[in-house]
GROMACS .gro file of C-alpha atoms in nm:
model
  249
    1MET     CA    1  -1.141  -1.871  -3.248
    2ALA     CA    2  -0.953  -1.863  -2.968
    3ASP     CA    3  -0.907  -1.534  -2.889
    4VAL     CA    4  -1.215  -1.436  -2.915
    5MET     CA    5  -1.393  -1.776  -2.655
    6TYR     CA    6  -1.104  -1.650  -2.417
    7LYS     CA    7  -1.195  -1.341  -2.349
    8GLN     CA    8  -1.558  -1.399  -2.326
    9ILE     CA    9  -1.457  -1.647  -2.073
   10ALA     CA   10  -1.281  -1.396  -1.901
   11ASP     CA   11  -1.551  -1.151  -1.974
   12GLU     CA   12  -1.800  -1.408  -1.802
   13LEU     CA   13  -1.601  -1.460  -1.474
   14ARG     CA   14  -1.521  -1.129  -1.433
   15SER     CA   15  -1.928  -1.038  -1.431
   16ALA     CA   16  -1.937  -1.241  -1.207
   17ILE     CA   17  -1.730  -1.128  -1.020
   18GLN     CA   18  -1.814  -0.804  -1.023
   19ALA     CA   19  -2.128  -0.818  -0.925
   20GLY     CA   20  -2.110  -1.061  -0.657
   21ARG     CA   21  -2.231  -1.358  -0.752
   22LEU     CA   22  -1.860  -1.509  -0.726
   23ARG     CA   23  -1.746  -1.402  -0.438
   24PRO     CA   24  -1.388  -1.393  -0.202
   25GLY     CA   25  -1.316  -1.669  -0.105
   26ASP     CA   26  -1.533  -1.834  -0.374
   27ASP     CA   27  -1.418  -2.118  -0.597
   28VAL     CA   28  -1.430  -2.054  -0.905
   29PRO     CA   29  -1.527  -2.302  -1.216
   30SER     CA   30  -1.301  -2.588  -1.265
   31GLU     CA   31  -1.123  -2.640  -1.613
   32SER     CA   32  -1.350  -2.933  -1.698
   33GLU     CA   33  -1.648  -2.767  -1.616
   34LEU     CA   34  -1.589  -2.427  -1.792
   35ALA     CA   35  -1.507  -2.648  -2.093
   36GLU     CA   36  -1.798  -2.859  -2.081
   37ARG     CA   37  -2.006  -2.530  -2.033
   38TRP     CA   38  -1.819  -2.319  -2.314
   39ASN     CA   39  -1.788  -2.646  -2.550
   40THR     CA   40  -1.423  -2.584  -2.567
   41SER     CA   41  -1.043  -2.710  -2.505
   42ARG     CA   42  -0.857  -2.597  -2.172
   43GLY     CA   43  -0.631  -2.409  -2.335
   44PRO     CA   44  -0.907  -2.095  -2.418
   45ILE     CA   45  -0.938  -2.151  -2.008
   46ARG     CA   46  -0.589  -2.216  -1.895
   47ASN     CA   47  -0.550  -1.805  -2.138
   48ALA     CA   48  -0.894  -1.689  -1.932
   49PHE     CA   49  -0.755  -1.787  -1.539
   50ALA     CA   50  -0.413  -1.583  -1.696
   51ALA     CA   51  -0.613  -1.279  -1.738
   52LEU     CA   52  -0.815  -1.255  -1.404
   53ARG     CA   53  -0.474  -1.349  -1.160
   54ALA     CA   54  -0.376  -1.069  -1.374
   55GLU     CA   55  -0.629  -0.813  -1.260
   56GLY     CA   56  -0.583  -0.976  -0.932
   57LEU     CA   57  -0.907  -1.142  -0.926
   58ILE     CA   58  -0.810  -1.494  -0.843
   59GLU     CA   59  -0.588  -1.698  -0.729
   60THR     CA   60  -0.481  -2.033  -0.871
   61THR     CA   61  -0.292  -2.363  -0.746
   62ARG     CA   62  -0.172  -2.672  -0.805
   63GLY     CA   63  -0.379  -2.893  -0.700
   64ARG     CA   64  -0.722  -2.656  -0.639
   65PRO     CA   65  -0.987  -2.436  -0.788
   66GLY     CA   66  -0.906  -2.156  -0.861
   67ARG     CA   67  -1.082  -1.905  -0.624
   68VAL     CA   68  -1.203  -1.555  -0.613
   69ILE     CA   69  -0.989  -1.260  -0.395
   70GLU     CA   70  -0.993  -0.966  -0.231
   71ARG     CA   71  -1.009  -0.690  -0.482
   72LYS     CA   72  -0.655  -0.499  -0.427
   73VAL     CA   73  -0.696  -0.128  -0.399
   74HIS     CA   74  -0.364   0.068  -0.603
   75GLN     CA   75  -0.111   0.319  -0.406
   76ALA     CA   76  -0.024   0.607  -0.590
   77VAL     CA   77   0.386   0.650  -0.523
   78ASP     CA   78   0.452   0.943  -0.779
   79VAL     CA   79   0.303   1.173  -0.592
   80SER     CA   80   0.205   1.244  -0.220
   81ILE     CA   81  -0.132   1.203  -0.142
   82PRO     CA   82  -0.254   1.199   0.211
   83PHE     CA   83  -0.366   0.800   0.295
   84THR     CA   84  -0.691   0.966   0.395
   85ARG     CA   85  -0.756   1.167   0.079
   86TRP     CA   86  -0.635   0.886  -0.127
   87ALA     CA   87  -0.893   0.643   0.077
   88LEU     CA   88  -1.177   0.907   0.005
   89ASP     CA   89  -1.072   0.926  -0.384
   90ILE     CA   90  -1.133   0.547  -0.396
   91GLY     CA   91  -1.486   0.515  -0.182
   92ALA     CA   92  -1.369   0.378   0.080
   93LYS     CA   93  -1.414   0.508   0.468
   94PRO     CA   94  -1.033   0.604   0.561
   95GLY     CA   95  -0.920   0.533   0.939
   96ALA     CA   96  -0.734   0.540   1.208
   97VAL     CA   97  -0.631   0.448   1.604
   98THR     CA   98  -0.358   0.679   1.712
   99GLN     CA   99  -0.117   0.368   1.918
  100ARG     CA  100   0.138   0.601   2.029
  101VAL     CA  101   0.266   0.953   2.025
  102SER     CA  102   0.643   1.034   2.207
  103LEU     CA  103   0.897   1.287   2.245
  104ARG     CA  104   1.231   1.126   2.237
  105ARG     CA  105   1.606   1.126   2.159
  106SER     CA  106   1.645   1.018   1.834
  107ASP     CA  107   1.874   0.763   1.757
  108SER     CA  108   2.167   0.700   1.476
  109GLU     CA  109   1.928   0.549   1.236
  110GLN     CA  110   1.629   0.838   1.268
  111ALA     CA  111   1.917   1.124   1.304
  112ALA     CA  112   2.084   0.998   0.963
  113LEU     CA  113   1.710   0.982   0.794
  114LEU     CA  114   1.637   1.338   0.893
  115GLY     CA  115   1.971   1.519   0.860
  116VAL     CA  116   1.998   1.586   1.266
  117THR     CA  117   2.224   1.509   1.583
  118GLU     CA  118   2.225   1.186   1.731
  119GLY     CA  119   1.978   1.250   2.063
  120ASP     CA  120   1.773   1.552   1.889
  121LEU     CA  121   1.450   1.578   1.996
  122VAL     CA  122   1.225   1.409   1.740
  123VAL     CA  123   0.843   1.290   1.734
  124GLU     CA  124   0.770   0.953   1.695
  125VAL     CA  125   0.372   0.830   1.572
  126LEU     CA  126   0.254   0.437   1.581
  127ARG     CA  127  -0.085   0.451   1.383
  128LEU     CA  128  -0.285   0.182   1.243
  129ARG     CA  129  -0.505   0.300   0.927
  130SER     CA  130  -0.776   0.142   0.793
  131LEU     CA  131  -1.000   0.128   0.487
  132ASP     CA  132  -1.356   0.051   0.538
  133ASP     CA  133  -1.319  -0.056   0.907
  134ARG     CA  134  -1.049  -0.343   0.786
  135PRO     CA  135  -0.738  -0.225   0.934
  136THR     CA  136  -0.490  -0.181   0.601
  137MET     CA  137  -0.182  -0.002   0.696
  138VAL     CA  138   0.034   0.037   0.968
  139GLU     CA  139   0.208   0.387   0.997
  140ARG     CA  140   0.531   0.458   1.232
  141LEU     CA  141   0.665   0.858   1.163
  142THR     CA  142   0.890   1.002   1.270
  143TYR     CA  143   0.891   1.422   1.296
  144ILE     CA  144   1.181   1.696   1.366
  145GLU     CA  145   1.094   1.861   1.671
  146PRO     CA  146   0.979   2.156   1.503
  147VAL     CA  147   0.732   2.015   1.295
  148GLY     CA  148   0.656   1.679   1.554
  149ARG     CA  149   0.539   1.923   1.822
  150HIS     CA  150   0.207   2.041   1.688
  151LEU     CA  151   0.075   1.706   1.714
  152PHE     CA  152   0.058   1.717   2.060
  153ASP     CA  153  -0.208   2.014   1.946
  154VAL     CA  154  -0.485   1.748   1.736
  155ASP     CA  155  -0.690   1.433   1.795
  156LEU     CA  156  -0.472   1.240   1.574
  157ASP     CA  157  -0.750   0.991   1.477
  158THR     CA  158  -0.969   1.239   1.358
  159VAL     CA  159  -0.718   1.437   1.078
  160SER     CA  160  -0.465   1.360   0.792
  161ILE     CA  161  -0.179   1.433   0.991
  162THR     CA  162   0.014   1.569   0.630
  163GLU     CA  163  -0.296   1.807   0.591
  164PHE     CA  164  -0.307   1.901   0.909
  165LEU     CA  165   0.066   2.021   0.926
  166GLU     CA  166  -0.006   2.168   0.591
  167SER     CA  167  -0.225   2.429   0.774
  168ARG     CA  168   0.086   2.523   0.976
  169GLY     CA  169   0.306   2.572   0.750
  170TRP     CA  170   0.482   2.262   0.707
  171MET     CA  171   0.423   2.256   0.373
  172SER     CA  172   0.629   1.918   0.137
  173ALA     CA  173   0.811   2.005  -0.155
  174GLU     CA  174   0.962   1.666  -0.207
  175VAL     CA  175   0.916   1.309  -0.124
  176ASP     CA  176   1.085   0.982  -0.165
  177HIS     CA  177   0.968   0.685  -0.123
  178GLU     CA  178   1.139   0.339  -0.126
  179ILE     CA  179   0.885   0.053  -0.185
  180ASP     CA  180   1.045  -0.332  -0.047
  181ALA     CA  181   0.893  -0.642   0.091
  182VAL     CA  182   0.908  -0.783   0.441
  183ALA     CA  183   0.830  -1.009   0.684
  184ALA     CA  184   0.546  -0.885   1.035
  185ASP     CA  185   0.718  -0.821   1.299
  186GLU     CA  186   0.512  -0.860   1.604
  187THR     CA  187   0.356  -0.504   1.590
  188ASP     CA  188   0.255  -0.522   1.248
  189ALA     CA  189   0.126  -0.817   1.301
  190SER     CA  190  -0.093  -0.749   1.566
  191LEU     CA  191  -0.222  -0.441   1.454
  192LEU     CA  192  -0.304  -0.573   1.098
  193GLY     CA  193  -0.456  -0.916   1.205
  194LEU     CA  194  -0.204  -1.148   1.045
  195GLU     CA  195   0.070  -1.356   1.196
  196PRO     CA  196   0.409  -1.273   1.254
  197GLY     CA  197   0.594  -1.359   0.941
  198ALA     CA  198   0.355  -1.288   0.761
  199PRO     CA  199   0.511  -1.084   0.382
  200ILE     CA  200   0.374  -0.678   0.373
  201LEU     CA  201   0.494  -0.407   0.205
  202ARG     CA  202   0.691  -0.176   0.283
  203LEU     CA  203   0.685   0.183   0.174
  204ARG     CA  204   0.929   0.430   0.342
  205ARG     CA  205   0.938   0.829   0.303
  206ILE     CA  206   1.152   1.105   0.350
  207THR     CA  207   1.026   1.396   0.301
  208ARG     CA  208   1.138   1.795   0.252
  209HIS     CA  209   1.016   2.080   0.356
  210THR     CA  210   1.010   2.396   0.108
  211ASP     CA  211   1.309   2.542   0.289
  212GLY     CA  212   1.471   2.223   0.222
  213ARG     CA  213   1.525   2.037   0.560
  214THR     CA  214   1.416   1.672   0.646
  215ILE     CA  215   1.095   1.722   0.853
  216GLU     CA  216   0.995   1.364   0.810
  217ALA     CA  217   1.084   1.035   0.822
  218SER     CA  218   0.777   0.760   0.745
  219ASP     CA  219   0.775   0.340   0.744
  220ASP     CA  220   0.435   0.287   0.603
  221ARG     CA  221   0.371  -0.079   0.641
  222TYR     CA  222   0.030  -0.299   0.442
  223ARG     CA  223  -0.134  -0.591   0.379
  224SER     CA  224  -0.075  -0.741   0.075
  225ASP     CA  225  -0.377  -0.876   0.062
  226ILE     CA  226  -0.545  -0.583   0.049
  227VAL     CA  227  -0.331  -0.290  -0.147
  228ARG     CA  228  -0.088  -0.312  -0.419
  229PHE     CA  229   0.197  -0.061  -0.557
  230THR     CA  230   0.172   0.053  -0.898
  231VAL     CA  231   0.473   0.331  -0.993
  232SER     CA  232   0.481   0.471  -1.396
  233ALA     CA  233   0.740   0.608  -1.549
  234SER     CA  234   0.837   0.748  -1.856
  235GLY     CA  235   1.103   0.867  -2.034
  236ARG     CA  236   1.446   0.831  -1.868
  237HIS     CA  237   1.653   1.071  -1.645
  238PRO     CA  238   1.827   1.338  -1.872
  239GLU     CA  239   2.195   1.297  -1.724
  240GLY     CA  240   2.123   0.913  -1.792
  241ASP     CA  241   2.106   0.823  -1.414
  242HIS     CA  242   1.864   0.494  -1.393
  243PHE     CA  243   1.584   0.412  -1.262
  244ILE     CA  244   1.611   0.138  -1.075
  245ARG     CA  245   1.927   0.085  -0.861
  246PRO     CA  246   2.095  -0.296  -0.696
  247LEU     CA  247   2.067  -0.359  -0.325
  248GLY     CA  248   2.391  -0.180  -0.164
  249ARG     CA  249   2.475   0.044  -0.388
   0.00000   0.00000   0.00000
């Protein structure tokens, strides 16, 4: 009976959130209010709250009422999906404001990531991406010069860079992703509307062309209150390699 009760309570609160009767920032009814309404103990209430927390609908903090939070959207990272296409697929309006496009000499880190010689020319892009006019992600993109030079021929606020480069013959054949959490630096904080040091999600990407050359190294930083990553995998590597490796190896 308790299992049925907590699911019913969770269903009622979920419906209220989805219908807009409880909006982001609103307090959810307290344990005592819900216990009285449902004529039950606090155990099923706490289980209902736990279910809604797991779904990313509410947050609870000791000493204060639970609160409805912004529904986070999921970013698929098992394949290379351009931000613009992904946004359209989830029914959101993508936006871009380019901060800088520059041709410069690569430093040692860029050279190592791209497999070029330090000092070779690369093209850098700094761009703010949005979902439904909400600042969502800061892109830091670095391209080898033969690829990046095409970006000076187009308004980067109006295109998916990935799809534009594909139209110029630079198809991606392989993409490596690495996800971690970092503190927002001054650029991130200013563009995303956060305090410096706020936690954000970072997705680093290395993209290789069909001829095997590394053509792009990116560092995308997402507001963690808007986007979360879900990674799915099945089975093990045929040679027994681990999918997850400790840092420093």
